Structure formats: C-alpha cells, structure tokens
Coordinates of C-alpha atoms in Angstrom, one line a residue:
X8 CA 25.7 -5.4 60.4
X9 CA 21.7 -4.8 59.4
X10 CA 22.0 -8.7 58.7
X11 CA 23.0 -9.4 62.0
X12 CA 20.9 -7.3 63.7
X13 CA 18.0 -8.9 61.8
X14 CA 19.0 -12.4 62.7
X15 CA 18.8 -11.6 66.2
X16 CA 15.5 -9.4 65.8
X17 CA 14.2 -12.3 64.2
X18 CA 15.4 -15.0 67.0
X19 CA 14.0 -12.5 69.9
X20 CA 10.9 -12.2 67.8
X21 CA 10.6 -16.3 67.8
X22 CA 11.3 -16.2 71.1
X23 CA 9.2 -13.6 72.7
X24 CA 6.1 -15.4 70.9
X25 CA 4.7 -17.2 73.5
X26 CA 4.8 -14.3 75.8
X27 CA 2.7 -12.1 74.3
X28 CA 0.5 -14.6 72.8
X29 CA -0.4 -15.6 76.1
X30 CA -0.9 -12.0 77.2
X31 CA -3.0 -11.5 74.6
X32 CA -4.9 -14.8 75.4
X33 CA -5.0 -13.6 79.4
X34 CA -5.1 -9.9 79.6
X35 CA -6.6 -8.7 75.6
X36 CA -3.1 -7.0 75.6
X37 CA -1.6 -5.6 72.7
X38 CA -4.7 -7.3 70.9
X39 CA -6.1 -3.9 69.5
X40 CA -2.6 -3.2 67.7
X41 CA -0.7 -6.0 66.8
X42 CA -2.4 -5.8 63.2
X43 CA -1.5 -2.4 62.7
X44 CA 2.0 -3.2 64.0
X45 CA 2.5 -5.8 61.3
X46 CA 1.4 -3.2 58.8
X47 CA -2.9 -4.0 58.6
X48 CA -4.0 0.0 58.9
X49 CA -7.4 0.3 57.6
X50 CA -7.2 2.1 53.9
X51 CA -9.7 4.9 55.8
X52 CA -6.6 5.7 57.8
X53 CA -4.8 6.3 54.9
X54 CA -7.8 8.0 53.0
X55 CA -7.7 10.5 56.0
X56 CA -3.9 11.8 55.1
X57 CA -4.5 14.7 53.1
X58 CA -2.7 17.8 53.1
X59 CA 1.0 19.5 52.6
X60 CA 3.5 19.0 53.3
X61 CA 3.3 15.5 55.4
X62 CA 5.2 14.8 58.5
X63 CA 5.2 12.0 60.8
X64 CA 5.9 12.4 64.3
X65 CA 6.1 9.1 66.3
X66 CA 5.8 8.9 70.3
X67 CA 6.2 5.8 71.8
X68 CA 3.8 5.7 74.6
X69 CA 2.3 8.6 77.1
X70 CA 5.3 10.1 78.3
X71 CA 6.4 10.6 75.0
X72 CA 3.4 11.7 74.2
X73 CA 2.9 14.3 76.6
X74 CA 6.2 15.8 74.9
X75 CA 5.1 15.3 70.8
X76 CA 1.4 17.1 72.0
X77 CA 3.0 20.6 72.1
X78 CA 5.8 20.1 69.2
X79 CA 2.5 19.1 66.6
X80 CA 0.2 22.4 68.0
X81 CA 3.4 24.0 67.4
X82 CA 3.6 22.7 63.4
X83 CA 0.1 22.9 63.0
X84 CA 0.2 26.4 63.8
X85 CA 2.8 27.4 61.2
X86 CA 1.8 24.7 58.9
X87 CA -1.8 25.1 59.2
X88 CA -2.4 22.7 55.7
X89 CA 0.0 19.9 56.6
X90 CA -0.2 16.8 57.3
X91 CA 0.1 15.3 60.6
X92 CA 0.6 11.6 61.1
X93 CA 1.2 10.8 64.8
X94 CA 1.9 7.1 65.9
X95 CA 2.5 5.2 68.9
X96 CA 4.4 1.9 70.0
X97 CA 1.4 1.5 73.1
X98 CA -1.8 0.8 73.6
X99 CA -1.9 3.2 76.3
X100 CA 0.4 5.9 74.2
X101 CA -2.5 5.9 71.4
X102 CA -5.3 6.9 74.3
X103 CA -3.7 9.5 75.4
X104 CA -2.4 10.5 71.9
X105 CA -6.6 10.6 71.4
X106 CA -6.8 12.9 74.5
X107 CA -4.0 15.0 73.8
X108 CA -3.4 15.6 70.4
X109 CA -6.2 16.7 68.6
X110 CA -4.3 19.1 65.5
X111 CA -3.2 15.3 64.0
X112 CA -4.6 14.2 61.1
X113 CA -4.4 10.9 61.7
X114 CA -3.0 8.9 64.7
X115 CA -1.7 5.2 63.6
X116 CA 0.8 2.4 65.4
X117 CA 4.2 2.2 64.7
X118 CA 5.0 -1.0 62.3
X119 CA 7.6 -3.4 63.8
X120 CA 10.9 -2.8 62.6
X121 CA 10.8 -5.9 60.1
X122 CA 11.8 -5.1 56.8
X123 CA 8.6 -5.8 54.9
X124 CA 6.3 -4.4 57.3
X125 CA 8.5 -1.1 57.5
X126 CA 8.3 -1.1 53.4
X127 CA 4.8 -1.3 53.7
X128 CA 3.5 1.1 55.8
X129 CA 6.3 3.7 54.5
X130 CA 5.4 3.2 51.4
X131 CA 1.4 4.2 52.3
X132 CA 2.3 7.1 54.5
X133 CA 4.8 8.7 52.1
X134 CA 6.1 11.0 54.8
X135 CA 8.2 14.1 53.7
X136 CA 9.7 14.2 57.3
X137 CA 9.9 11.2 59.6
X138 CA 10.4 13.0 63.5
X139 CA 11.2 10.3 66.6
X140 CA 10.2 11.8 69.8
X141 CA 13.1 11.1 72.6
X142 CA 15.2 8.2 71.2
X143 CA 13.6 5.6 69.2
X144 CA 15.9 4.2 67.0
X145 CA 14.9 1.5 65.3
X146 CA 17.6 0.8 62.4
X147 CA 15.5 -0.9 59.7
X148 CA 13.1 2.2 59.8
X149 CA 15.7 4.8 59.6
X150 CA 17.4 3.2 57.0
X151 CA 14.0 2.7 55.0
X152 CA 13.5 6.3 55.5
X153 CA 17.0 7.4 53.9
X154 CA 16.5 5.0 50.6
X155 CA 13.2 6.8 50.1
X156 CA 14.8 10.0 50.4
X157 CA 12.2 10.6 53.8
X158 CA 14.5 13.1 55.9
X159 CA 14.7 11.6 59.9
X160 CA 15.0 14.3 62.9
X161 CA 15.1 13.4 66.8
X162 CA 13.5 15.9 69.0
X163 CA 13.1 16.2 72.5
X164 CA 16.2 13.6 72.5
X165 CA 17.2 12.0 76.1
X166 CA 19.5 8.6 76.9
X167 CA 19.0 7.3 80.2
X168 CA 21.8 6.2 81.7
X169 CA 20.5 2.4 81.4
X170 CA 20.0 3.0 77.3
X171 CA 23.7 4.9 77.2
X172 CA 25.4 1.8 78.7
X173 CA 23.3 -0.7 76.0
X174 CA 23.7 1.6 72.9
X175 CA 27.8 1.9 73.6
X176 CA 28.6 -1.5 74.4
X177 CA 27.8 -1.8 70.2
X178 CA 28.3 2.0 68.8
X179 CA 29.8 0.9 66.1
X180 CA 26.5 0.1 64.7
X181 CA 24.5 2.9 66.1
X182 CA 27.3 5.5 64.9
X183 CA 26.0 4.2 61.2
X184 CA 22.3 4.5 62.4
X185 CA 22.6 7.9 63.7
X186 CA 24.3 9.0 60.6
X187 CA 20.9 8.4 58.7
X188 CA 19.7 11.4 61.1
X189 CA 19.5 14.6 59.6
X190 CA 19.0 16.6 62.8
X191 CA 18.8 16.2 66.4
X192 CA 17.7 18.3 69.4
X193 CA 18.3 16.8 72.6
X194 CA 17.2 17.8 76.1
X195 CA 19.9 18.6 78.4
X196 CA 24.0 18.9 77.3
X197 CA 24.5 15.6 79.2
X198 CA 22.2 14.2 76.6
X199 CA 24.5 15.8 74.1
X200 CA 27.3 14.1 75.4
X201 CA 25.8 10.7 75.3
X202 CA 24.7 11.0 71.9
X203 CA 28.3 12.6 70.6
X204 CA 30.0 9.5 72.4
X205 CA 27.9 7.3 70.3
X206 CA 29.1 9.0 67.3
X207 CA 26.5 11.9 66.4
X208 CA 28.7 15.4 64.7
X209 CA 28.1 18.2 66.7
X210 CA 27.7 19.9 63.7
X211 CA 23.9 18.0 63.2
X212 CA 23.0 18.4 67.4
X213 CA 21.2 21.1 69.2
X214 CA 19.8 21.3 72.6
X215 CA 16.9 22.8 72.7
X216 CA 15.0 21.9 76.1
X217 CA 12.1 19.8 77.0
X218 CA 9.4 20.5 74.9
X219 CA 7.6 18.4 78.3
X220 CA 7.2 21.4 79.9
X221 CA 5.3 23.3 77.0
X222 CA 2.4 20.9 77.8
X223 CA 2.4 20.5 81.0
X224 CA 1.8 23.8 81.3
X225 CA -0.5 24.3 78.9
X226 CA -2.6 20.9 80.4
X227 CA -3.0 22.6 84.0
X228 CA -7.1 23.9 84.0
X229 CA -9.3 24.9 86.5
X230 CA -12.0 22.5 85.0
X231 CA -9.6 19.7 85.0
X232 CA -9.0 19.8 89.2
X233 CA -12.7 20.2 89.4
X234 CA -14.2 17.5 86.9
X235 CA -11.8 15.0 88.6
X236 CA -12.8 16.0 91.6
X237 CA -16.2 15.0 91.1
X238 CA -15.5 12.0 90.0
X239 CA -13.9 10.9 93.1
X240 CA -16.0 12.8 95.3
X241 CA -13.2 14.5 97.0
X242 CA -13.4 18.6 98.0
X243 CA -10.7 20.2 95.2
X244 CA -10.0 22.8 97.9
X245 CA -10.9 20.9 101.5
X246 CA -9.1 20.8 105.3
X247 CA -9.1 17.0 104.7
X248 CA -5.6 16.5 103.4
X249 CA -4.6 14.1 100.4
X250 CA -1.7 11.9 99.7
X251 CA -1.1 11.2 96.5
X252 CA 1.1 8.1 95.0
X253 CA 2.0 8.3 91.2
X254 CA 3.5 6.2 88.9
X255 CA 4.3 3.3 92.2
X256 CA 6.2 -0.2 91.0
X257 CA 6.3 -3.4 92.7
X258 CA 8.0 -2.7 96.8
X259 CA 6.6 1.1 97.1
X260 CA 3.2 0.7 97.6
X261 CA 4.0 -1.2 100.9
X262 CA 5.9 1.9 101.9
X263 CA 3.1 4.0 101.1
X264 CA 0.9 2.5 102.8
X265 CA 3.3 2.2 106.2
X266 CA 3.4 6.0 106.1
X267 CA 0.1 6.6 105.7
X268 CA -0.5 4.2 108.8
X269 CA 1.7 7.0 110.9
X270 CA 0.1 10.0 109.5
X271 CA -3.4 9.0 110.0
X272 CA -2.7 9.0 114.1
X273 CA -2.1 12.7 113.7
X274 CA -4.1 13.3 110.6
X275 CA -7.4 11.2 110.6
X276 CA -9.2 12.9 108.3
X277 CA -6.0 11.9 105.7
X278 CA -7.2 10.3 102.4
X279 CA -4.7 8.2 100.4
X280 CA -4.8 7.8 96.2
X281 CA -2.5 5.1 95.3
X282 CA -1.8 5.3 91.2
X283 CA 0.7 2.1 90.0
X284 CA 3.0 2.8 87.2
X285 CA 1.0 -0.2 85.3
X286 CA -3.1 -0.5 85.8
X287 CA -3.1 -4.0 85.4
X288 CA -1.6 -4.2 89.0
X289 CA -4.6 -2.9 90.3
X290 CA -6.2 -5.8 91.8
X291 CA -2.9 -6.4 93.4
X292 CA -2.1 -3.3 94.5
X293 CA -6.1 -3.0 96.0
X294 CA -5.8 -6.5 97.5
X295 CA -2.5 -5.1 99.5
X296 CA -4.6 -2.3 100.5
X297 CA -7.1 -4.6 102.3
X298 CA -4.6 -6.6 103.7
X299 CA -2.8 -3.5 106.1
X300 CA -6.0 -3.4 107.1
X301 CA -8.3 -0.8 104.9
X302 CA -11.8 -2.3 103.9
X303 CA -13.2 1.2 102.6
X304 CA -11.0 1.3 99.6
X305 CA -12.1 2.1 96.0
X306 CA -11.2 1.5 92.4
X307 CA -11.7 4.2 89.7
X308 CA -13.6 1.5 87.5
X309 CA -15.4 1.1 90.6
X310 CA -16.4 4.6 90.0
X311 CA -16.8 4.4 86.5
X312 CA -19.2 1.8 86.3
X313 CA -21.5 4.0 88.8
X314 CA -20.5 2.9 92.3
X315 CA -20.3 6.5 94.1
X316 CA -17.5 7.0 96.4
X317 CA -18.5 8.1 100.2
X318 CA -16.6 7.4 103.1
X319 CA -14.2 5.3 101.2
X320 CA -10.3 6.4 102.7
X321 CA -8.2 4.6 100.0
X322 CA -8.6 5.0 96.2
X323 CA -7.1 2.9 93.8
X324 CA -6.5 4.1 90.6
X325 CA -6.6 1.6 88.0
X326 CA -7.3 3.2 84.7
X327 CA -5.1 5.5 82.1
X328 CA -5.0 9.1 81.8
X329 CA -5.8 10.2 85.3
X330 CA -3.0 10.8 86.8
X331 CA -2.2 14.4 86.1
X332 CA -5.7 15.5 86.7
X333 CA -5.1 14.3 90.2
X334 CA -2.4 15.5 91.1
X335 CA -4.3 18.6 91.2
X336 CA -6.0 17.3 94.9
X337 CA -2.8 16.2 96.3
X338 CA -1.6 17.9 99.6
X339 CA 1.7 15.9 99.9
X340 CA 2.9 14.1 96.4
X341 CA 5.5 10.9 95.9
X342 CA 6.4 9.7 92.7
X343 CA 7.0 6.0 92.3
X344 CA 9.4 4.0 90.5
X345 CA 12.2 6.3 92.5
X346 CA 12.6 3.7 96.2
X347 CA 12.8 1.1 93.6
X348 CA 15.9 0.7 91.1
X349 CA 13.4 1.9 88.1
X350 CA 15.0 5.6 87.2
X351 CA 12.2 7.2 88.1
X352 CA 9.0 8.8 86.8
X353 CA 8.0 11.8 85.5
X354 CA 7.7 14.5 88.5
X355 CA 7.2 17.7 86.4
X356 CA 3.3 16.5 86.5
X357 CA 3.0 17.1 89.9
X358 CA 5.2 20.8 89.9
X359 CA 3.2 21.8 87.0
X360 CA -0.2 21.6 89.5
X361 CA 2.1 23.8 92.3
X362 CA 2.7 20.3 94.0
X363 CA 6.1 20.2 96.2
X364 CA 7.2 16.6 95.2
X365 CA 8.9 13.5 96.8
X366 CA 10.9 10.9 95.3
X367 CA 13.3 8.0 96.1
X368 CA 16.8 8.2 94.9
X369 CA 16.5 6.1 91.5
X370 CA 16.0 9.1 89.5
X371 CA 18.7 8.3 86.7
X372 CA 16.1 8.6 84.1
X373 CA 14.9 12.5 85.0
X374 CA 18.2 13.8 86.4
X375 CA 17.7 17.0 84.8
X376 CA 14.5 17.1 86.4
X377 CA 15.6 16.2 90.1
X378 CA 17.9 19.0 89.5
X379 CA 15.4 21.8 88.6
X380 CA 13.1 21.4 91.5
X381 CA 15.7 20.6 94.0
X382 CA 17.4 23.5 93.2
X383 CA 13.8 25.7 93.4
X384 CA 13.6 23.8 97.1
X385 CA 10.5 22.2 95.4
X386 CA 11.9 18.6 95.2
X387 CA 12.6 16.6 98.1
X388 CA 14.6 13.2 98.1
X389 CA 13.7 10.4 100.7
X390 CA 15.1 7.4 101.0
X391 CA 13.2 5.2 102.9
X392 CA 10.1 5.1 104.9
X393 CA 11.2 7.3 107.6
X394 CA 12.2 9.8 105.2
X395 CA 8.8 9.6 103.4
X396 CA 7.1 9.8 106.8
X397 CA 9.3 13.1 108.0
X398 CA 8.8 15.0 104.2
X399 CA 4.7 14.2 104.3
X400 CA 4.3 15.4 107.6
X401 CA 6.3 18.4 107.1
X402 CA 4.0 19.5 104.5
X403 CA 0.6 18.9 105.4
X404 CA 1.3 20.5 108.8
X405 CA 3.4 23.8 107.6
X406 CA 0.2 24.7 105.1
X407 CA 2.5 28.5 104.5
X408 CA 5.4 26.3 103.7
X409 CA 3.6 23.9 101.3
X410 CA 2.2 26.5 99.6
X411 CA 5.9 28.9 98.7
X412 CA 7.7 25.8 97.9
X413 CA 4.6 24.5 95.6
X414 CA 4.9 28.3 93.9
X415 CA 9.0 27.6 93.0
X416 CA 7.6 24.1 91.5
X417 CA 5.1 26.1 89.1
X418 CA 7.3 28.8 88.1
X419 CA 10.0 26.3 87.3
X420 CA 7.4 24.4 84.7
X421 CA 6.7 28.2 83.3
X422 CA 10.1 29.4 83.3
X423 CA 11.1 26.4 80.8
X424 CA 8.7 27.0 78.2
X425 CA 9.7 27.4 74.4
X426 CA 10.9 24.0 73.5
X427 CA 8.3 23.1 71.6
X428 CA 8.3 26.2 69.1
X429 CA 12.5 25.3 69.0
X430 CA 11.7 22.0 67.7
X431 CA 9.0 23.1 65.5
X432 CA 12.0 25.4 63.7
X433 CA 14.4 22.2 63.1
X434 CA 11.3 20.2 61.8
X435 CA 10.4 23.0 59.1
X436 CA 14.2 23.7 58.9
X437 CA 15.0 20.2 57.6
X438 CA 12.0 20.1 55.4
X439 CA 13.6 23.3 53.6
X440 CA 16.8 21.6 53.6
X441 CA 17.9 19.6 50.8
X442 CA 17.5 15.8 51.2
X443 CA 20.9 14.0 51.9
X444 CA 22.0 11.5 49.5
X445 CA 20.4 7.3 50.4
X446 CA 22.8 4.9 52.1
X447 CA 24.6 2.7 49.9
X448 CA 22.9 -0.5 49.3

C-alpha cells in the first residue's frame, strides 16, 4: 500500500508542477519555502536545536497555529530546557508562527512527504516526540517516525466532514497509518467517532477540548484594539458603527457589500472592513468595491506604505495577521466562507473580542463551534442577504442587546479554557512511555 500511495504522490507531484511553478513565477508564492520543503534548512537552523528533551510540534498553517501557540507555552512551562521545534506547511502559517510563538526554539517548514526528503530532515531534527496539530497525516512521515523509534501524538485532532468522507472511502490504509500513532486527543466526541470509524482503539483516544480557545483568550489585549486602531484611523470605542467581514471567499463579498448599501440609508456614519479568506484577492475584492460604487476605499498596504486613512468608508484588508486584532472594532461581525459551500471559518476570533457573530450555513467544518455560541444566543445563522441585512441591523441599533449577547460570546471562550495544559499532559505522558516497537519493513 505505501508503494501505491507513492506512485500516485509522485504522479500528482509531476502533475501539479506547472501549477505552482507558475505561481511561483507570477505571484513569488511558495518561493520562500519550497527549499526547506525539499529538505534545504540552513545548518544554523539546526545549530539553534539545543536542549532536552526535543519535541516537534507541526501546525500546518494559521489556524493551526493559533491552536499549537498555547500547547508549546504549555510544554515550555513544564519543560523549561526542552527543545521546541515548531514547523509549518504555509507561508502564511510560519508568519504567524513568528508572531505567536515565541517559547520555540526553532520554527522550520514541514518537508514533503517524499521518502528521501522525510529521511533527511528526520534524521537532522532527531525529535524524541513528533506532535501533528489537528489531522495531518502524512503516511511516509509517520512511518519514518516509527522506524526511528520517534513516538507520534495528534492533538487538538478534528475531521471535517469533507476529510471524513476522503479518509473512509480508503481506511484500509489509514487504519495502518493511524496505528503508527501512539496517542490521540481529539476535539469534540464526534471527532472521536470519525477517527474510531477509520480504525483508531479507543484505548489510544482522548478528548480533550480545543486547546483554540486557550489562545484566543490569552491573545485578547487592550493594546491590541488600540494599536490597530491607529493604524486604520478608526475611534476603538466611537458612535460611528463598524461592519466587519472576515475570512470572505469568492460570492460573499457581493453580499456584503449589498447589505452595507441598505444600512448606510439608516446608518451613514457606517464604516465597512472587508478581510478575504486569501490576501492575494485583494485587488479583486477592492476593484468590486469601486465598482457598487465606493471611490474612498483603502488597502491596509495602502496604510502601510504611509498613505494615512481619513474619510475613506471602505477598508480592504489585504495583508496577514490582522484579522483578530480587528475584530476588536467591529460593531456587527460576519464570518466568510459560511454563504459559500466552504465549511466555514473560524468564529471563536470574533466571540473571544465580546463580538456577537454571523455566519452562513456552511459551517461543517466548526460544528462544535456553531453549537457553542448558538446555544449562548451569541451566534446567529443567516442565510442570505436579507437575513444578513435583518441580523446587522438588529445589532447596531439594540446597543443593550449587542452588548449581553457579546458578554455570553466571551464567557463561552473563557469557560473552555484548559485544553492546552490537557495536551501538554499526553505530550510528556508519551515521552515517559515506552517507545512501541517499529513497523515491519
């Protein structure tokens, strides 16, 4: 079966090529890591790996990220000598692992699972402990991991609905993958009962909670709200109300921009901050601004490079990492990829600010999510534009409402805490553990 799979790695690999070499030639995407990815880390990397014992935690990109940030303060604090190697599958994931995470020791790129390049950079980090953040299973990895006697753990484990349906239709294989996993601690029990179904013992699987909201909560800062409210040049507490769109895809920022048409004939002081999921859109999404009719609209590199923002309505923000910080101005909040089949995005960011949030239905991705704040009355589900319109109305004009439902949202994020220190004690549990025996050969 690991031959197979590496036949068809290696024909997806041939034929993905001339995608991302044109990106690369275009955009300057994934230029900064493709070396590392094929196992060319600079021997000062290396150099900087000192310590006891040495764990590896890997995050694919900034969600994941946000969720590993908590779990490594957690080790660092009970392991204050080890070492710390976090890595990242994004370009994006390592800037905000640079942000976030500053107890690592060193911060590198996940190789590609090709056997070679996995031997390689294994073979130079010479983890004790090798912990995937969510579900990241890539087999040739794991199974490198088990021949060098390197112990693999899963925390803060989730399977979408959309990953549940492509890991069953083969579990066969993935049943002998997960078997090279030691432990496992998985979100919610739904997650649980995905993972069983695809052939994890119950006996190696733990839920544990979402170590998510451990940093969220401890992200949320007065300084935060008010250094990125300088930046834009908007009042952090002001009468002028602010709609905030996170996370948007491709069809939503059309809706967004219908409903903020309709509020601004009963709220013309209104300002709008459209976010897409992916900056690169930003052109696009800015361009589409102009076109229902908005010619003081501003980018946040606009900003950056020194243009000041003054009477501008619409900001565009087309740059990483700001996102949480401004939620913090938001009077009404939607979160993208939810009107559009996409599963949703991550609307804890918002409820950790005291933000009452609105998606679209597509949530299948952050089900357990939905469900906390709906059932706090801090969640609200709209459908369609309408819908949108009636919920951002709602709660820029009942300020005594916006403000208890907002409260729920925040004490949900605090009542949730703890998940990181739980996954701390299965990492230092399965390092006291002894190692199982390697896979045969």
């Amino acid at each position: 079966m690991y031959f197979l799979y590496n036949v068809v790695l290696a024909v997806a690999a041939v034929l993905a090529l001339p995608y991302y070499g044109l990106k690369m030639a275009v955009t300057g995407k994934y230029r900064r890591s493709l070396g590392a990815k094929l196992g060319r880390t600079s021997p000062a990397v290396y150099d900087r790996m000192q310590g006891t014992p040495r764990i590896w935690i890997h995050a694919v990109s900034v969600g994941e990220v946000t969720a590993a940030a908590p779990i490594v303060a957690a080790l660092r604090a009970r392991l204050p000598g080890a070492c710390l190697v976090l890595s990242t599958g994004t370009e994006t994931g390592r800037e905000m692992a640079g942000r976030l995470v500053g107890e690592a020791t060193a911060l590198i790129y996940y190789p590609l699972d090709l056997p070679p390049v996995v031997a390689r950079v294994l073979d130079r980090v010479r983890p004790d402990v090798f912990v995937m953040t969510e579900t990241e299973l890539w087999p040739n990895f794991i199974r490198a991991c088990r021949v060098r006697n390197i112990k693999v753990v899963m925390v803060n484990g989730r399977i979408s609905p959309r990953s549940f349906r492509r890991y069953h239709r083969s579990r066969f294989f993935w049943k002998g993958v997960l078997d090279l996993v030691e432990r496992v601690g998985v979100i919610s029990g739904t997650d649980a009962d995905r993972i069983r179904a695809l052939g994890l013992p119950s006996s190696r699987l733990e839920i544990l909670g979402n170590a998510k909201y451990d940093g969220l909560a401890a992200k949320v800062a007065p300084h935060l709200r008010e250094e990125i409210s300088r930046r834009l040049n908007l009042p952090a507490v002001s009468d002028a109300p602010v709609l905030v769109a996170g996370s948007t895809h491709d069809g939503e920022e059309t809706v967004v921009l219908a409903v903020y048409r309709r509020l601004l004939r009963e709220f013309p002081a209104l300002k709008l901050i459209l976010i897409p999921r992916h900056v690169e859109r930003g052109p696009v999404v800015r361009d589409l601004v102009r076109q229902y009719g908005y010619e003081d609209v501003i980018t946040v590199k606009e900003i950056t490079a020194g243009r000041r923002r003054e009477g501008e309505r619409v900001i565009v923000v087309d740059v990483i990492g700001e996102l949480f910080k401004i939620y913090s101005l938001a009077t009404v909040v939607f979160c993208g990829g939810s009107l559009v089949p996409r599963g949703g995005q991550n609307i804890l960011e918002p409820a950790a600010w005291g933000k009452v949030v609105c998606y679209g239905p597509s949530m299948e991705d952050f089900r357990s999510e939905r469900e906390l704040l709906e059932g706090a009355g801090a969640g609200i589900c709209v459908r369609n534009e309408e819908e949108l319109f009636a919920a951002a109305r709602m709660m820029i004009s009942r300020p005594d409402l916006r403000v208890e439902k907002g409260e729920k949202a925040r004490e949900v994020i605090q009542a949730n805490r703890g998940a990181a220190e739980r996954y701390a004690d299965l990492i230092v549990g399965a390092l006291n553990a002894d190692p199982a025996p390697p896979p045969a050969r």
